[in-house]
Coordinates of C-alpha atoms in Angstrom, one line a residue:
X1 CA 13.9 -6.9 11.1
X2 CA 17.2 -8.5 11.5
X3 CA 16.1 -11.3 8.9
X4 CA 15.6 -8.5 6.2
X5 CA 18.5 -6.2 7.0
X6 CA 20.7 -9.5 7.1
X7 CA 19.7 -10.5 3.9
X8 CA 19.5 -6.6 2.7
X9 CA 16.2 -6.6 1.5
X10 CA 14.9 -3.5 3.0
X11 CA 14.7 -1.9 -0.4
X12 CA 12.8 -4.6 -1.3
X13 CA 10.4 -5.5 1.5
X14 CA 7.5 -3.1 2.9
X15 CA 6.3 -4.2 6.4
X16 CA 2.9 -3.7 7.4
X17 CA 0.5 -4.5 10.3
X18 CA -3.3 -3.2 11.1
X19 CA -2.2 -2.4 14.4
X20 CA -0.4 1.4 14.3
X21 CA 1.6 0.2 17.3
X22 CA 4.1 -2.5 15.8
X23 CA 4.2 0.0 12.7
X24 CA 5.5 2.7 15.1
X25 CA 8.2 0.2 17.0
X26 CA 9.2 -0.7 13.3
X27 CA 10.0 3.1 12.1
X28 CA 11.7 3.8 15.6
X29 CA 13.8 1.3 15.1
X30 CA 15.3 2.8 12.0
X31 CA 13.5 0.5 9.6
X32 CA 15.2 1.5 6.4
X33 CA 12.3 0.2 4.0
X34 CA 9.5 1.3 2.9
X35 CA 6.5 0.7 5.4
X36 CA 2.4 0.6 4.8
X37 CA -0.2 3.3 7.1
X38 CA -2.0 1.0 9.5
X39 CA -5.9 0.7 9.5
X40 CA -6.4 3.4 11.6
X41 CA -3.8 5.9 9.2
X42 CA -5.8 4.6 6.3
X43 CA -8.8 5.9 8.3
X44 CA -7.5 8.8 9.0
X45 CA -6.3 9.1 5.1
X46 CA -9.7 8.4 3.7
X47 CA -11.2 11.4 5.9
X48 CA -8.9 14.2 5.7
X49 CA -8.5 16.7 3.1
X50 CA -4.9 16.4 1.5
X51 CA -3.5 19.8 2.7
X52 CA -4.4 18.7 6.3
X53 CA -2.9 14.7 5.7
X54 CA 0.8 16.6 5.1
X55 CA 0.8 18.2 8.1
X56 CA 0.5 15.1 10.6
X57 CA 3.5 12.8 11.4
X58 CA 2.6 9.9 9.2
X59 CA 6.0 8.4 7.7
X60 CA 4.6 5.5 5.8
X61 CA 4.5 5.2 2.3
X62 CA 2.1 2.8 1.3
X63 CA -2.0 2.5 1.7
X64 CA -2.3 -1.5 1.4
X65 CA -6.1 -1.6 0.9
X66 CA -9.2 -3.9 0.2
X67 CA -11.2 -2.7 -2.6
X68 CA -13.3 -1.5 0.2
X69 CA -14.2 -2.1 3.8
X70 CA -17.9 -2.2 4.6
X71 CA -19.7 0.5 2.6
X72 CA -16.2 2.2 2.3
X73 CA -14.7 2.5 -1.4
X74 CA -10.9 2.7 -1.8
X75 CA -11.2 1.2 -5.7
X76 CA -11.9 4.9 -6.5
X77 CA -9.8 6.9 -8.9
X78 CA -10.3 10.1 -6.3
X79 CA -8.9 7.8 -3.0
X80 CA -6.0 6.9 -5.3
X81 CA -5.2 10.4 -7.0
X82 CA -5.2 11.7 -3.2
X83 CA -2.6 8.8 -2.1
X84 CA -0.5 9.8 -5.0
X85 CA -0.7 13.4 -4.6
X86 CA 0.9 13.0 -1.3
X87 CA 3.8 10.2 -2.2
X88 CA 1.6 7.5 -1.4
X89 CA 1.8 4.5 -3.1
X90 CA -1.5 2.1 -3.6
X91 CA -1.6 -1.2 -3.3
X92 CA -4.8 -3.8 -3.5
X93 CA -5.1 -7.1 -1.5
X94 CA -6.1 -9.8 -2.0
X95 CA -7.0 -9.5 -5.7
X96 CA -7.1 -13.3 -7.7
X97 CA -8.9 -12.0 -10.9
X98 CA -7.6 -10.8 -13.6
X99 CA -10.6 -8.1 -14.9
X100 CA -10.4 -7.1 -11.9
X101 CA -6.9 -6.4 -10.9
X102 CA -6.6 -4.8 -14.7
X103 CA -9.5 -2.4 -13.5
X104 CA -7.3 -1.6 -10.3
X105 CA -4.3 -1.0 -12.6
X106 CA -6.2 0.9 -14.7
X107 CA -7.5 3.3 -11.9
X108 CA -3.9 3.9 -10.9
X109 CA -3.0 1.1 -8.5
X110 CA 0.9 0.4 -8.4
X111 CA 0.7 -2.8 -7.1
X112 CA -1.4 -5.6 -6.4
X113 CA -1.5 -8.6 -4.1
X114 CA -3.0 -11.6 -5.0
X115 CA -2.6 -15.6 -4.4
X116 CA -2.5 -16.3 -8.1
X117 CA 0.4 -14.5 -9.9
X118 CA 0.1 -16.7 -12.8
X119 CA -3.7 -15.6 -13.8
X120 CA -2.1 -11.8 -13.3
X121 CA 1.3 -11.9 -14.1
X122 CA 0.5 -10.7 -18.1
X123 CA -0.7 -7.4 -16.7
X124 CA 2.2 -6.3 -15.5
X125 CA 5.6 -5.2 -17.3
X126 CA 7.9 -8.4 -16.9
X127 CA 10.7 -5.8 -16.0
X128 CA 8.9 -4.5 -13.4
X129 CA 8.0 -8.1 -11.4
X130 CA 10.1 -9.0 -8.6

């Protein structure tokens, strides 16, 4: 934490971690950036009705996500329009091709992380790429 706020980056760095733990240290100590739900707040995400979601303590505001895990989908337009209708935003890992990610975007993804920007860096508004 003192590496980003030292070279004030917060509004430009989201910190995640699977483990909901480190993720809770981070927001009590006053993390001013944006941070990602853990696995198990993805979890809870992908099996709770909206309405109910609002109503628990969650503070992150980003589900970093495979296109699925096991026989579970998040690449679905309904898993991304409920992230969204709560202030979530959606990003995919790791994504290295290019029909692919464009099928992500297309679904309403707002981000994607891959190893090879190059192959995906046409997809995305040059304005918009960091």
């Amino acid at each position: 934490l003192a590496v980003i706020r030292a070279q004030r980056a917060e509004d430009r760095v989201t910190l995640a971690s699977f483990a909901l733990r480190t993720l809770v240290d981070v927001r009590r100590r006053g993390y001013g950036g944006e941070t990602a739900l853990s696995q198990s707040e993805v979890a809870t995400l992908f099996g709770l009705p909206a309405l109910l979601w609002r109503q628990l303590p969650f503070t992150g505001t980003a589900a970093q996500v495979p296109t699925h895990a096991g026989r579970i989908h998040f690449d679905r337009a309904v898993f991304i329009a409920k992230c969204h209708s709560i202030g979530l935003r959606v990003d995919f890992w790791t994504i290295d091709d290019r029909v692919e990610a464009a099928r992500l975007l297309e679904l309403g993804a707002d981000g994607i992380m891959t190893n090879d920007p190059r192959a995906l860096r046409s997809l995305f508004d040059p304005s918009l790429i960091v």
